[in-house]
Amino acid sequence: MNDTSPVIEIKNLHKAFGELEVLKGVDITARRGDVVSLIGSSGSGKSTLLRCCNLLEDSQQGEILFKGEPVAWKGTGSHRHPGDAKQVLRIRTNLAMVFQQFNLWAHMTILQNVMEAPVTVLGRDKAEVEASARRYLEQVGIGDKCDAYPAQLSGGQQQRAAIARALCMEPEALLFDEPTSALDPELEQEVIRVIKDLAAEGRTMIIVTHDMKMAADISSHVVFLHHGKIEEEGSAKDVFGSPSSERLKGFLSATQAA
Ligand code: ADP
Ligand code: MG
């Protein structure tokens, strides 16, 4: 089976915080197996776009579709909200998010952190969830840390635990928001390796990243956001190898010089 149907489709999305227009008509599609990287300067709207995808943020105009199913809105403009709580839960649990700051529960062991949402939110069988939690922790290379608490782990290990926690939801896609930017350079690499393995597995992912090398290595599609609009997009080869917009050229030379 070679299913390349869309998992996430964003069409003409507009989002403002009060008077501040942050997304000004953005279109993005992630098909099954796609790795879409979102790049752009700080403040360009990358995190907001990612958070709109899994309905952590409301948006005022445009469509969001999950596996072809449009979000059912109630109201319009600044009064627009998702109207179907079950649909919101389905979308949110299927688009598992990995944050820059890991967001693990400090009072729970690593295993408990990974098991928490599948058991309490999805109501899955505890023994089965434990077995898959251990498997995912093994996969990200910290199978020996099940009984440790987050504070006993390095940043790189905590982020890998957060990735295992996302995987344990058995989501349709993973959304990463700058997953390596809180880490020291040597710890960044261990997280990048895990993300590369997930890409090679054919996982559907949208990744906000400042790491142009990783984006170049794993992306099937790269999107450059500038002031809430897509300034340029294309294959990693084209976006990094022969950028056409002056803004993208400037952004790339600034990040490569850094
Ligand atoms: P990026 O992730 O590309 O750095 P963000 O999506 O975080 O950008 O932010 C885009 C713009 O939206 C910025 O100007 C930021 O200050 C603003 N913004 C983000 N979140 C909020 C919020 N909750 N309330 C008001 N403004 C916000
Ligand atoms: Mg951000």
Short mmCIF file of C-alpha atoms and ligand atoms in Angstrom, two decimals:
data_model
loop_
_atom_site.label_atom_id
_atom_site.label_comp_id
_atom_site.label_asym_id
_atom_site.label_seq_id
_atom_site.Cartn_x
_atom_site.Cartn_y
_atom_site.Cartn_z
CA MET A 1 0.00 0.00 0.00
CA ASN A 2 1.30 3.36 -0.97
CA ASP A 3 -1.12 5.69 0.75
CA THR A 4 -0.16 9.31 0.22
CA SER A 5 -3.47 10.84 1.16
CA PRO A 6 -3.37 14.13 3.07
CA VAL A 7 -3.18 13.92 6.85
CA ILE A 8 -3.23 17.68 7.46
CA GLU A 9 -4.46 20.34 5.06
CA ILE A 10 -4.42 24.03 5.91
CA LYS A 11 -6.14 26.31 3.44
CA ASN A 12 -5.93 30.10 3.43
CA LEU A 13 -5.55 30.26 7.19
CA HIS A 14 -5.80 33.63 8.90
CA LYS A 15 -4.96 34.17 12.54
CA ALA A 16 -4.70 37.33 14.59
CA PHE A 17 -3.99 38.02 18.23
CA GLY A 18 -6.22 41.07 18.70
CA GLU A 19 -4.94 43.64 16.24
CA LEU A 20 -1.80 41.69 15.43
CA GLU A 21 -2.21 39.66 12.24
CA VAL A 22 0.09 36.69 12.61
CA LEU A 23 -1.01 34.38 9.77
CA LYS A 24 -2.18 36.09 6.60
CA GLY A 25 -3.52 33.32 4.41
CA VAL A 26 -1.32 30.25 4.71
CA ASP A 27 -1.70 26.95 2.84
CA ILE A 28 0.09 23.79 3.89
CA THR A 29 -0.48 20.12 3.18
CA ALA A 30 1.24 17.19 4.85
CA ARG A 31 0.52 13.88 3.14
CA ARG A 32 1.17 10.53 4.74
CA GLY A 33 4.92 10.08 5.03
CA ASP A 34 5.73 13.73 4.34
CA VAL A 35 8.26 15.60 6.43
CA VAL A 36 7.38 19.28 6.15
CA SER A 37 9.81 21.75 7.68
CA LEU A 38 8.75 25.25 8.63
CA ILE A 39 11.57 27.76 8.68
CA GLY A 40 11.67 31.52 9.12
CA SER A 41 12.78 34.28 11.44
CA SER A 42 11.65 34.50 15.01
CA GLY A 43 8.15 35.99 15.12
CA SER A 44 7.23 34.92 11.57
CA GLY A 45 4.34 32.77 12.85
CA LYS A 46 5.81 29.26 12.80
CA SER A 47 4.70 28.20 16.28
CA THR A 48 1.30 29.78 15.81
CA LEU A 49 0.78 27.87 12.58
CA LEU A 50 1.76 24.59 14.24
CA ARG A 51 -0.56 25.28 17.18
CA CYS A 52 -3.42 26.11 14.81
CA CYS A 53 -2.92 22.69 13.13
CA ASN A 54 -3.91 20.80 16.25
CA LEU A 55 -6.40 23.41 17.39
CA LEU A 56 -4.41 24.67 20.36
CA GLU A 57 -5.08 28.10 18.83
CA ASP A 58 -8.26 29.38 17.25
CA SER A 59 -8.08 30.96 13.81
CA GLN A 60 -10.47 33.43 12.21
CA GLN A 61 -10.63 32.36 8.58
CA GLY A 62 -9.64 29.46 6.34
CA GLU A 63 -9.96 25.72 6.61
CA ILE A 64 -8.17 23.00 8.52
CA LEU A 65 -8.74 19.41 7.44
CA PHE A 66 -7.62 16.29 9.24
CA LYS A 67 -7.57 13.25 6.95
CA GLY A 68 -9.95 15.03 4.61
CA GLU A 69 -12.39 15.94 7.37
CA PRO A 70 -12.86 19.70 7.76
CA VAL A 71 -12.89 21.19 11.25
CA ALA A 72 -16.48 22.02 12.12
CA TRP A 73 -16.43 25.68 13.13
CA LYS A 74 -19.00 27.50 15.20
CA GLY A 75 -19.28 31.24 14.68
CA THR A 76 -17.20 33.41 12.40
CA GLY A 77 -14.20 35.72 12.57
CA SER A 78 -13.00 36.46 16.08
CA HIS A 79 -15.97 34.45 17.37
CA ARG A 80 -14.97 31.33 15.45
CA HIS A 81 -14.18 28.24 17.51
CA PRO A 82 -14.18 24.51 16.82
CA GLY A 83 -17.73 23.37 17.48
CA ASP A 84 -17.32 19.64 17.97
CA ALA A 85 -15.45 18.64 21.14
CA LYS A 86 -15.10 15.03 20.02
CA GLN A 87 -13.54 16.11 16.77
CA VAL A 88 -11.13 18.41 18.61
CA LEU A 89 -10.05 15.54 20.84
CA ARG A 90 -9.63 13.23 17.85
CA ILE A 91 -7.52 15.76 15.98
CA ARG A 92 -5.43 16.75 18.97
CA THR A 93 -4.64 13.20 20.01
CA ASN A 94 -3.76 12.29 16.42
CA LEU A 95 -1.38 15.21 15.93
CA ALA A 96 1.00 14.73 18.82
CA MET A 97 3.10 17.73 19.65
CA VAL A 98 6.71 17.83 20.85
CA PHE A 99 7.62 21.16 22.40
CA GLN A 100 10.93 22.97 22.77
CA GLN A 101 10.68 22.75 26.57
CA PHE A 102 9.79 19.02 26.76
CA ASN A 103 6.87 19.66 29.18
CA LEU A 104 7.27 16.41 31.13
CA TRP A 105 5.50 16.02 34.48
CA ALA A 106 8.19 16.45 37.15
CA HIS A 107 6.39 14.28 39.71
CA MET A 108 6.01 11.29 37.41
CA THR A 109 8.60 8.78 36.28
CA ILE A 110 9.53 8.68 32.62
CA LEU A 111 7.39 5.58 32.09
CA GLN A 112 4.41 7.21 33.82
CA ASN A 113 4.87 10.33 31.68
CA VAL A 114 4.74 8.27 28.51
CA MET A 115 1.74 6.21 29.67
CA GLU A 116 -0.34 9.06 31.08
CA ALA A 117 -2.28 10.35 28.07
CA PRO A 118 -2.93 7.02 26.30
CA VAL A 119 -4.38 5.64 29.54
CA THR A 120 -6.27 8.66 30.88
CA VAL A 121 -7.23 10.49 27.67
CA LEU A 122 -7.65 7.59 25.26
CA GLY A 123 -8.71 5.01 27.85
CA ARG A 124 -6.40 2.34 26.45
CA ASP A 125 -5.58 -0.85 28.30
CA LYS A 126 -2.88 -0.11 30.87
CA ALA A 127 -0.80 -3.24 30.35
CA GLU A 128 -0.80 -2.77 26.58
CA VAL A 129 0.14 0.89 26.93
CA GLU A 130 2.98 -0.03 29.28
CA ALA A 131 4.34 -2.53 26.78
CA SER A 132 4.30 0.01 23.96
CA ALA A 133 5.67 2.78 26.22
CA ARG A 134 8.67 0.58 27.05
CA ARG A 135 9.09 -0.21 23.36
CA TYR A 136 9.08 3.48 22.36
CA LEU A 137 11.49 4.41 25.16
CA GLU A 138 13.75 1.64 23.87
CA GLN A 139 13.39 3.00 20.33
CA VAL A 140 14.54 6.49 21.37
CA GLY A 141 17.46 4.97 23.28
CA ILE A 142 16.39 5.47 26.90
CA GLY A 143 14.82 2.12 27.72
CA ASP A 144 16.91 2.08 30.90
CA LYS A 145 15.33 5.32 32.20
CA CYS A 146 11.77 4.09 32.76
CA ASP A 147 11.90 4.56 36.54
CA ALA A 148 13.87 7.80 36.55
CA TYR A 149 12.28 11.21 37.07
CA PRO A 150 12.68 13.96 34.46
CA ALA A 151 15.08 15.96 36.66
CA GLN A 152 17.46 12.98 36.67
CA LEU A 153 17.78 13.08 32.87
CA SER A 154 19.81 15.31 30.57
CA GLY A 155 17.93 17.68 28.30
CA GLY A 156 18.51 15.39 25.33
CA GLN A 157 17.14 12.41 27.25
CA GLN A 158 14.12 14.42 28.41
CA GLN A 159 13.36 15.45 24.85
CA ARG A 160 13.66 11.83 23.71
CA ALA A 161 11.21 10.89 26.49
CA ALA A 162 8.86 13.57 25.18
CA ILE A 163 9.15 12.05 21.69
CA ALA A 164 8.36 8.59 23.11
CA ARG A 165 5.36 10.12 24.86
CA ALA A 166 4.14 11.53 21.54
CA LEU A 167 4.70 8.19 19.77
CA CYS A 168 2.78 6.31 22.47
CA MET A 169 -0.37 8.18 21.41
CA GLU A 170 -0.06 6.25 18.12
CA PRO A 171 -0.73 9.54 16.31
CA GLU A 172 -1.27 10.04 12.60
CA ALA A 173 1.38 12.76 12.58
CA LEU A 174 3.96 14.37 14.83
CA LEU A 175 4.31 18.13 15.21
CA PHE A 176 7.67 19.38 16.46
CA ASP A 177 8.22 22.96 17.62
CA GLU A 178 11.97 23.67 17.70
CA PRO A 179 12.68 20.32 19.34
CA THR A 180 16.42 20.89 19.65
CA SER A 181 16.72 24.58 20.43
CA ALA A 182 16.75 24.24 24.23
CA LEU A 183 19.63 21.76 24.04
CA ASP A 184 23.40 22.04 24.15
CA PRO A 185 24.95 21.28 20.76
CA GLU A 186 26.19 17.81 21.72
CA LEU A 187 22.76 16.84 23.07
CA GLU A 188 21.05 18.24 19.99
CA GLN A 189 22.60 15.48 17.91
CA GLU A 190 21.02 12.62 19.85
CA VAL A 191 17.57 14.15 19.35
CA ILE A 192 18.26 14.84 15.67
CA ARG A 193 19.21 11.19 15.22
CA VAL A 194 15.86 10.08 16.68
CA ILE A 195 13.96 12.50 14.43
CA LYS A 196 15.89 11.26 11.39
CA ASP A 197 15.00 7.67 12.27
CA LEU A 198 11.33 8.64 12.49
CA ALA A 199 11.55 10.29 9.07
CA ALA A 200 13.15 7.13 7.66
CA GLU A 201 10.30 5.09 9.17
CA GLY A 202 7.90 7.09 7.03
CA ARG A 203 6.27 9.05 9.85
CA THR A 204 4.26 12.09 8.84
CA MET A 205 5.80 15.13 10.50
CA ILE A 206 5.70 18.90 10.53
CA ILE A 207 8.83 20.34 12.09
CA VAL A 208 9.51 23.93 13.04
CA THR A 209 13.26 24.15 13.20
CA HIS A 210 16.21 26.50 13.11
CA ASP A 211 18.42 23.56 12.17
CA MET A 212 18.83 24.01 8.42
CA LYS A 213 21.07 20.99 8.12
CA MET A 214 18.47 18.67 9.64
CA ALA A 215 15.74 20.30 7.53
CA ALA A 216 17.84 19.82 4.40
CA ASP A 217 18.51 16.16 5.29
CA ILE A 218 15.00 14.95 6.11
CA SER A 219 12.38 17.24 4.57
CA SER A 220 10.20 16.27 1.66
CA HIS A 221 8.97 19.86 1.60
CA VAL A 222 10.29 23.08 3.10
CA VAL A 223 8.17 26.14 3.81
CA PHE A 224 9.73 29.54 4.48
CA LEU A 225 7.40 31.81 6.43
CA HIS A 226 7.91 35.55 6.48
CA HIS A 227 5.61 37.88 8.43
CA GLY A 228 2.80 35.35 8.41
CA LYS A 229 2.93 34.50 4.73
CA ILE A 230 4.64 31.79 2.76
CA GLU A 231 7.43 33.61 1.02
CA GLU A 232 8.85 30.53 -0.71
CA GLU A 233 8.44 26.75 -0.56
CA GLY A 234 9.58 23.67 -2.36
CA SER A 235 11.81 20.64 -2.10
CA ALA A 236 14.74 20.83 0.30
CA LYS A 237 17.04 20.78 -2.72
CA ASP A 238 15.39 23.83 -4.28
CA VAL A 239 14.79 25.85 -1.13
CA PHE A 240 18.32 25.40 0.20
CA GLY A 241 20.14 24.89 -3.09
CA SER A 242 18.61 27.56 -5.30
CA PRO A 243 16.43 29.96 -3.30
CA SER A 244 14.78 32.59 -5.46
CA SER A 245 13.39 35.09 -2.96
CA GLU A 246 15.82 37.71 -1.67
CA ARG A 247 14.34 37.35 1.80
CA LEU A 248 14.99 33.61 1.82
CA LYS A 249 18.51 34.16 0.54
CA GLY A 250 19.10 36.67 3.33
CA PHE A 251 17.62 34.35 5.94
CA LEU A 252 19.72 31.41 4.81
CA SER A 253 22.96 33.35 4.71
CA ALA A 254 22.24 34.76 8.19
CA THR A 255 21.53 31.30 9.64
CA GLN A 256 24.54 29.76 7.92
CA ALA A 257 26.78 32.52 9.24
CA ALA A 258 25.50 31.97 12.80
P1 ADP B 1 7.71 32.05 15.64
O1 ADP B 1 7.37 30.70 16.22
O2 ADP B 1 7.90 32.03 14.16
O3 ADP B 1 8.87 32.69 16.33
P2 ADP B 1 5.18 32.86 16.79
O4 ADP B 1 4.15 32.08 16.06
O5 ADP B 1 5.55 32.40 18.15
O6 ADP B 1 6.47 33.02 15.87
O7 ADP B 1 4.71 34.35 16.94
C1 ADP B 1 4.25 35.12 15.84
C2 ADP B 1 3.79 36.48 16.34
O8 ADP B 1 2.65 36.30 17.17
C3 ADP B 1 4.82 37.21 17.20
O9 ADP B 1 4.71 38.58 16.90
C4 ADP B 1 4.36 36.93 18.61
O10 ADP B 1 4.75 37.94 19.47
C5 ADP B 1 2.86 36.86 18.46
N1 ADP B 1 2.21 35.96 19.43
C6 ADP B 1 2.46 34.66 19.59
N2 ADP B 1 1.68 34.12 20.55
C7 ADP B 1 0.92 35.15 21.02
C8 ADP B 1 -0.10 35.25 22.03
N3 ADP B 1 -0.50 34.19 22.73
N4 ADP B 1 -0.65 36.47 22.23
C9 ADP B 1 -0.28 37.53 21.51
N5 ADP B 1 0.66 37.51 20.54
C10 ADP B 1 1.27 36.33 20.30
MG MG B 2 8.25 29.61 17.70
#
